[in-house]
Short mmCIF file of C-alpha atoms and ligand atoms in Angstrom, two decimals:
data_model
loop_
_atom_site.label_atom_id
_atom_site.label_comp_id
_atom_site.label_asym_id
_atom_site.label_seq_id
_atom_site.Cartn_x
_atom_site.Cartn_y
_atom_site.Cartn_z
CA MET A 164 -17.42 47.41 48.04
CA LYS A 165 -18.93 49.56 45.30
CA ASN A 166 -15.98 48.65 43.00
CA LEU A 167 -16.53 44.97 43.69
CA ILE A 168 -20.21 45.24 42.68
CA TYR A 169 -19.22 47.06 39.46
CA ALA A 170 -16.62 44.37 38.72
CA PHE A 171 -19.23 41.65 39.32
CA ILE A 172 -21.73 43.36 36.98
CA LEU A 173 -18.98 43.74 34.34
CA PHE A 174 -18.11 40.03 34.70
CA LEU A 175 -21.76 39.00 34.24
CA PHE A 176 -22.02 41.27 31.19
CA CYS A 177 -18.85 39.86 29.58
CA SER A 178 -19.67 36.21 30.27
CA GLY A 179 -23.18 36.82 28.93
CA GLN A 180 -21.62 38.14 25.73
CA MET A 181 -19.37 35.08 25.28
CA HIS A 182 -21.80 32.39 26.26
CA GLY A 183 -24.92 33.97 24.86
CA GLN A 184 -25.13 35.68 21.53
CA ASP A 185 -21.48 35.36 20.53
CA LYS A 186 -20.76 31.73 21.29
CA ILE A 187 -20.40 30.15 17.90
CA GLU A 188 -22.31 26.90 17.41
CA VAL A 189 -21.93 25.37 13.99
CA LEU A 190 -23.35 22.19 12.52
CA CYS A 191 -21.77 20.56 9.44
CA SER A 192 -23.16 17.78 7.29
CA ALA A 193 -19.88 15.88 6.82
CA SER A 194 -16.57 15.45 8.68
CA MET A 195 -14.34 17.27 6.13
CA LEU A 196 -16.49 20.36 6.54
CA THR A 197 -16.36 20.04 10.34
CA ASP A 198 -12.57 20.06 10.41
CA ILE A 199 -12.33 23.10 8.10
CA ALA A 200 -14.92 24.92 10.25
CA GLU A 201 -13.09 24.01 13.48
CA ASN A 202 -9.93 25.65 12.15
CA ILE A 203 -11.83 28.91 11.62
CA VAL A 204 -13.95 28.79 14.78
CA GLY A 205 -10.96 27.91 17.00
CA ASP A 206 -11.69 28.67 20.67
CA LEU A 207 -14.77 30.73 19.86
CA GLY A 208 -17.22 27.85 20.00
CA VAL A 209 -18.11 24.33 18.95
CA VAL A 210 -18.61 22.53 15.65
CA ASN A 211 -20.79 19.41 15.39
CA THR A 212 -21.28 16.90 12.58
CA ILE A 213 -24.25 14.93 11.29
CA VAL A 214 -22.65 12.03 9.35
CA PRO A 215 -20.20 10.19 11.63
CA ILE A 216 -16.61 9.32 10.62
CA GLY A 217 -16.69 6.40 8.17
CA GLY A 218 -20.34 7.05 7.25
CA ASP A 219 -21.38 7.60 3.64
CA PRO A 220 -23.01 11.05 3.23
CA HIS A 221 -24.52 10.08 -0.17
CA ILE A 222 -26.85 7.51 1.38
CA TYR A 223 -26.98 8.58 5.06
CA GLU A 224 -30.25 8.14 6.94
CA ALA A 225 -30.84 10.93 9.45
CA THR A 226 -31.89 10.04 13.02
CA PRO A 227 -34.17 11.93 15.48
CA ARG A 228 -30.94 13.00 17.26
CA ASP A 229 -29.78 14.67 14.03
CA ALA A 230 -33.08 16.59 13.86
CA GLN A 231 -32.37 17.85 17.39
CA LYS A 232 -28.83 18.93 16.39
CA VAL A 233 -30.26 20.85 13.41
CA LYS A 234 -32.86 22.50 15.66
CA ASN A 235 -30.20 23.69 18.15
CA ALA A 236 -27.69 24.96 15.57
CA LYS A 237 -27.18 28.65 14.80
CA VAL A 238 -25.27 28.12 11.58
CA ILE A 239 -25.35 25.06 9.28
CA PHE A 240 -22.70 24.36 6.64
CA ILE A 241 -23.54 21.95 3.84
CA ASN A 242 -21.54 20.89 0.77
CA GLY A 243 -24.48 21.06 -1.64
CA LEU A 244 -24.37 19.79 -5.26
CA THR A 245 -26.64 16.97 -3.98
CA PHE A 246 -23.81 15.42 -1.94
CA GLU A 247 -26.17 15.20 1.04
CA GLY A 248 -29.52 15.35 -0.78
CA TRP A 249 -31.44 14.20 2.32
CA ILE A 250 -30.44 17.29 4.33
CA THR A 251 -32.95 19.74 2.80
CA GLU A 252 -35.88 17.76 4.20
CA LEU A 253 -34.14 17.32 7.56
CA ILE A 254 -33.60 21.08 7.89
CA GLU A 255 -37.13 21.93 6.73
CA ASN A 256 -38.78 19.51 9.18
CA SER A 257 -36.61 20.46 12.18
CA GLY A 258 -38.12 23.91 12.76
CA THR A 259 -34.62 25.39 13.15
CA THR A 260 -33.91 29.12 12.98
CA ALA A 261 -30.32 28.47 11.85
CA THR A 262 -28.95 29.99 8.66
CA THR A 263 -27.76 27.39 6.16
CA TYR A 264 -24.74 28.13 3.97
CA THR A 265 -23.63 26.05 0.97
CA VAL A 266 -19.83 26.04 1.10
CA THR A 267 -19.32 25.11 -2.58
CA GLU A 268 -20.68 28.56 -3.57
CA GLY A 269 -18.21 30.06 -6.06
CA VAL A 270 -16.46 26.76 -6.89
CA ASN A 271 -15.79 26.04 -10.57
CA VAL A 272 -18.00 22.93 -10.66
CA ILE A 273 -17.51 19.82 -12.81
CA ALA A 274 -20.67 18.67 -14.60
CA SER A 275 -21.84 15.10 -14.03
CA ALA A 276 -21.09 12.74 -16.91
CA GLU A 277 -24.15 10.63 -16.03
CA TYR A 278 -26.96 13.08 -15.26
CA ASP A 279 -28.13 16.29 -16.99
CA ASN A 280 -28.08 19.51 -14.96
CA SER A 281 -26.22 17.89 -12.11
CA TYR A 282 -22.70 18.39 -10.77
CA ASP A 283 -19.95 16.38 -9.14
CA PRO A 284 -20.10 17.19 -5.40
CA HIS A 285 -16.52 16.11 -4.45
CA ALA A 286 -15.05 19.62 -4.87
CA TRP A 287 -12.97 19.47 -1.62
CA MET A 288 -10.58 17.04 -3.32
CA ASP A 289 -8.96 20.04 -5.04
CA VAL A 290 -7.28 22.02 -2.24
CA SER A 291 -7.89 25.35 -4.00
CA ASN A 292 -11.59 24.53 -3.56
CA GLY A 293 -10.89 23.68 0.08
CA ILE A 294 -9.70 27.30 0.37
CA ILE A 295 -13.03 28.48 -1.13
CA TYR A 296 -14.88 26.33 1.46
CA ALA A 297 -12.86 27.96 4.25
CA GLN A 298 -13.43 31.43 2.78
CA ASN A 299 -17.20 30.88 2.55
CA MET A 300 -17.28 29.66 6.15
CA LYS A 301 -15.22 32.64 7.32
CA ASN A 302 -17.52 35.11 5.55
CA ALA A 303 -20.63 33.43 6.97
CA LEU A 304 -19.25 33.44 10.52
CA VAL A 305 -18.12 37.08 10.32
CA LYS A 306 -21.64 37.98 9.21
CA GLN A 307 -23.31 35.95 11.97
CA PHE A 308 -20.87 36.87 14.74
CA PRO A 309 -19.53 40.37 13.94
CA LYS A 310 -18.21 40.97 17.48
CA VAL A 311 -15.56 38.28 17.10
CA ALA A 312 -14.82 39.04 13.45
CA SER A 313 -11.14 39.85 13.99
CA THR A 314 -10.42 36.49 15.66
CA ILE A 315 -12.30 34.66 12.89
CA GLU A 316 -10.23 36.55 10.28
CA GLU A 317 -6.98 35.70 12.11
CA ASN A 318 -7.88 32.00 12.37
CA TYR A 319 -8.77 31.95 8.68
CA ALA A 320 -5.53 33.64 7.57
CA LYS A 321 -3.47 31.07 9.46
CA TYR A 322 -5.43 28.15 8.04
CA GLU A 323 -5.38 29.50 4.50
CA LYS A 324 -1.58 29.49 4.59
CA GLU A 325 -1.66 25.83 5.69
CA LEU A 326 -3.98 24.97 2.78
CA GLU A 327 -1.77 26.77 0.27
CA ASP A 328 1.22 24.75 1.48
CA LEU A 329 -0.84 21.56 1.16
CA ASN A 330 -1.83 22.48 -2.40
CA SER A 331 1.84 22.87 -3.40
CA TYR A 332 2.74 19.63 -1.61
CA VAL A 333 0.12 17.60 -3.50
CA GLN A 334 1.21 18.98 -6.88
CA ALA A 335 4.91 18.35 -6.19
CA GLN A 336 4.17 14.76 -5.09
CA ILE A 337 1.92 13.88 -8.04
CA ASN A 338 4.59 15.20 -10.41
CA LYS A 339 6.89 12.42 -9.12
CA ILE A 340 4.72 9.66 -10.64
CA PRO A 341 6.00 8.65 -14.12
CA ALA A 342 3.61 10.38 -16.58
CA GLU A 343 2.29 7.13 -18.17
CA GLN A 344 1.46 5.74 -14.70
CA ARG A 345 -0.68 8.69 -13.58
CA ILE A 346 -3.99 6.84 -13.54
CA LEU A 347 -6.16 6.50 -10.46
CA ILE A 348 -8.70 3.66 -10.25
CA THR A 349 -11.22 3.71 -7.36
CA SER A 350 -14.65 2.30 -6.43
CA HIS A 351 -16.69 5.50 -6.83
CA ASP A 352 -15.99 8.55 -8.93
CA ALA A 353 -14.87 10.91 -6.14
CA PHE A 354 -11.52 12.04 -7.56
CA ASN A 355 -12.48 14.12 -10.64
CA TYR A 356 -11.56 17.45 -9.00
CA TYR A 357 -8.33 15.94 -7.67
CA GLY A 358 -7.43 14.49 -11.07
CA LYS A 359 -8.27 17.65 -12.99
CA LYS A 360 -6.29 19.88 -10.64
CA TYR A 361 -3.15 17.80 -10.14
CA GLY A 362 -2.97 16.06 -13.52
CA ILE A 363 -3.96 12.45 -12.92
CA GLU A 364 -6.45 10.48 -15.03
CA VAL A 365 -9.33 8.93 -13.06
CA GLU A 366 -11.49 5.84 -13.62
CA ALA A 367 -14.12 4.39 -11.28
CA ILE A 368 -16.46 1.40 -11.26
CA ILE A 369 -19.48 3.36 -10.04
CA GLY A 370 -20.45 7.00 -10.62
CA ILE A 371 -20.27 10.19 -8.55
CA SER A 372 -22.88 8.87 -6.11
CA THR A 373 -22.75 5.57 -4.23
CA GLU A 374 -26.51 5.01 -4.61
CA ALA A 375 -26.25 3.02 -7.85
CA ASP A 376 -24.88 -0.55 -8.01
CA ALA A 377 -21.94 -1.46 -10.21
CA ARG A 378 -22.84 -2.67 -13.70
CA THR A 379 -21.07 -5.59 -15.38
CA SER A 380 -20.21 -3.29 -18.30
CA ASP A 381 -18.45 -0.86 -15.93
CA VAL A 382 -16.42 -3.65 -14.34
CA ALA A 383 -15.41 -4.81 -17.84
CA ARG A 384 -14.51 -1.24 -18.88
CA VAL A 385 -12.26 -0.71 -15.83
CA SER A 386 -10.66 -4.17 -16.26
CA GLN A 387 -9.81 -3.24 -19.84
CA VAL A 388 -8.14 0.00 -18.67
CA ILE A 389 -6.12 -1.90 -16.04
CA ARG A 390 -4.82 -4.34 -18.66
CA ASP A 391 -4.32 -1.89 -21.54
CA ARG A 392 -2.51 0.68 -19.43
CA LYS A 393 -0.64 -1.83 -17.22
CA VAL A 394 -1.92 0.11 -14.17
CA PRO A 395 0.51 -0.42 -11.25
CA ALA A 396 -2.20 -0.44 -8.50
CA ILE A 397 -5.88 0.22 -7.76
CA PHE A 398 -7.42 1.63 -4.57
CA VAL A 399 -10.12 0.94 -1.96
CA GLU A 400 -12.05 3.71 -0.15
CA SER A 401 -12.71 4.02 3.58
CA THR A 402 -16.50 4.44 3.23
CA ILE A 403 -17.12 1.76 0.58
CA ASN A 404 -17.20 -2.05 0.77
CA PRO A 405 -13.86 -3.13 -0.79
CA LYS A 406 -15.29 -6.40 -2.24
CA LEU A 407 -15.54 -5.22 -5.83
CA ILE A 408 -12.09 -3.60 -5.94
CA LYS A 409 -10.57 -6.75 -4.38
CA GLN A 410 -12.21 -8.89 -7.04
CA LEU A 411 -11.03 -6.55 -9.78
CA ALA A 412 -7.49 -6.72 -8.36
CA ASN A 413 -7.59 -10.55 -8.28
CA ASP A 414 -9.04 -10.90 -11.76
CA ASN A 415 -6.46 -8.61 -13.32
CA GLY A 416 -3.43 -9.53 -11.18
CA VAL A 417 -2.98 -5.95 -9.99
CA PRO A 418 -2.14 -5.05 -6.35
CA ILE A 419 -4.32 -2.87 -4.08
CA GLY A 420 -2.31 0.32 -3.53
CA GLY A 421 -3.98 1.24 -0.22
CA GLU A 422 -7.02 2.91 1.31
CA LEU A 423 -8.17 6.38 0.25
CA TYR A 424 -10.43 8.81 2.12
CA ALA A 425 -13.01 10.33 -0.19
CA ASP A 426 -16.28 11.16 1.57
CA SER A 427 -15.17 11.02 5.21
CA LEU A 428 -12.13 11.83 7.31
CA GLY A 429 -10.26 8.99 9.03
CA GLU A 430 -10.58 8.36 12.80
CA PRO A 431 -9.58 11.42 14.90
CA ASP A 432 -6.24 10.03 16.13
CA THR A 433 -5.02 8.91 12.69
CA GLU A 434 -3.18 10.87 10.00
CA ALA A 435 -6.34 11.22 7.89
CA GLY A 436 -8.25 12.61 10.88
CA THR A 437 -8.16 16.18 9.51
CA TYR A 438 -8.90 17.66 6.08
CA VAL A 439 -5.21 18.46 5.53
CA GLY A 440 -4.22 15.00 6.78
CA MET A 441 -6.81 13.27 4.59
CA ILE A 442 -5.57 14.93 1.38
CA LYS A 443 -1.95 14.35 2.38
CA SER A 444 -2.55 10.70 3.26
CA ASN A 445 -4.39 10.10 -0.05
CA THR A 446 -1.57 11.75 -1.98
CA ASP A 447 1.17 9.76 -0.22
CA VAL A 448 -0.70 6.47 -0.78
CA ILE A 449 -1.36 7.26 -4.47
CA VAL A 450 2.19 8.43 -5.21
CA SER A 451 3.81 5.50 -3.45
CA ALA A 452 1.64 2.87 -5.22
CA LEU A 453 1.63 4.39 -8.70
CA SER A 454 5.34 5.23 -8.77
CA SER A 455 6.35 1.60 -8.34
CA LYS A 456 7.87 0.08 -11.45
CA ILE A 457 5.54 -2.15 -13.41
CA LYS A 458 6.71 -5.70 -12.63
CA ASN A 459 9.32 -6.77 -15.19
CA GLU A 460 8.23 -10.39 -14.91
CA ASP A 461 4.78 -9.41 -16.25
CA VAL A 462 6.29 -7.66 -19.23
CA GLY A 463 8.75 -10.59 -19.62
CA ASN A 464 5.94 -13.14 -19.51
CA ALA A 465 4.04 -11.27 -22.18
CA THR A 466 7.07 -11.23 -24.51
CA GLU A 467 7.79 -14.87 -23.74
CA LYS A 468 4.24 -15.88 -24.64
CA GLU A 469 4.52 -13.84 -27.82
CA SER A 470 7.87 -15.40 -28.83
CA SER A 471 6.78 -18.96 -27.96
CA LYS A 472 4.06 -18.61 -30.60
CA THR A 473 6.56 -18.14 -33.45
CA PRO A 474 8.19 -21.67 -33.52
CA LEU A 475 4.72 -23.26 -33.23
CA MET A 476 3.59 -21.35 -36.30
CA ILE A 477 6.69 -22.44 -38.28
CA ILE A 478 6.14 -26.10 -37.34
CA GLY A 479 2.48 -25.75 -38.42
CA ILE A 480 3.41 -24.32 -41.81
CA VAL A 481 6.07 -27.01 -42.39
CA LEU A 482 3.59 -29.81 -41.48
CA PHE A 483 0.95 -28.28 -43.75
CA ALA A 484 3.45 -28.08 -46.64
CA LEU A 485 4.52 -31.72 -46.06
CA LEU A 486 0.88 -32.81 -46.07
CA LEU A 487 0.21 -30.95 -49.32
CA PHE A 488 3.38 -32.50 -50.84
CA ALA A 489 2.23 -36.02 -49.78
CA ILE A 490 -1.26 -35.52 -51.27
CA ILE A 491 0.17 -34.31 -54.62
CA LYS A 492 2.63 -37.28 -54.68
CA LEU A 493 -0.15 -39.80 -53.92
CA LYS A 494 -2.42 -38.38 -56.70
CA ASN A 495 0.42 -38.72 -59.18
ZN1 ZN B 652 -18.75 10.43 -2.93
#
């Protein structure tokens, strides 16, 4: 009987440890961060998200339910670099005791081309930065939950290997696109880190945030690039209205190469439903669309138009000469 009481006390003590202090509860601003965090947390707890799948974190409007989530969290992971600028106020007003960590800490940031002293937030697009995100999360969780540190370290090590494989995969795939066709045209400028890392030029109609509207001059600039470079395809994004890209495609006779995931994961049961899947899906879509041969008929048409001009010019010159000859004859 005594043993049974001891066992019961031990059980209460252990379950108190797991479900009390050491149960990890994380809140992330965006879905990419949530998936990375889930890989590190594993069975040790739960990870929640503020911006739902398909939502745009640049312009998200927080709800009272979000304030409650922030209040209940123990650890909050944000991207920073003004990706989710609204979150500072949300955290401040919630009265939470959670510790907030910025997961882009230590990333080699790309400066914004549009604004002084501001940086491009889309660092996760380069998988080596994804590894830094995971590392920052791991370090934060080990610090907050030291009793389960070894499991957190194990989960991280396994995931890091997966990310390294993904990094190699992306590079190998991008290398398959003919060099002159490595140009990625999207709605908003979310692929700078991706382009810089894997060697693909990027152009977008709007800047690194989705807050600003497209300007006519930007549409004209991108149209020019499509025509000058004979771009094989352009791309729509899952969180942005595709209207402008569709119009650009129509106006320039260029196909839409597919849908890319920039600021949100895809639905949970789809390929792009995880961070690894999102980067892989983007890469496969980009490589498939940009590797296609530029349509011969287009090139043929252009040459045909060019060559059909020559006989017209000759006829013109001959007629002009005849006219001149007639005038001179008449005067004489
Ligand atoms: Zn974005």
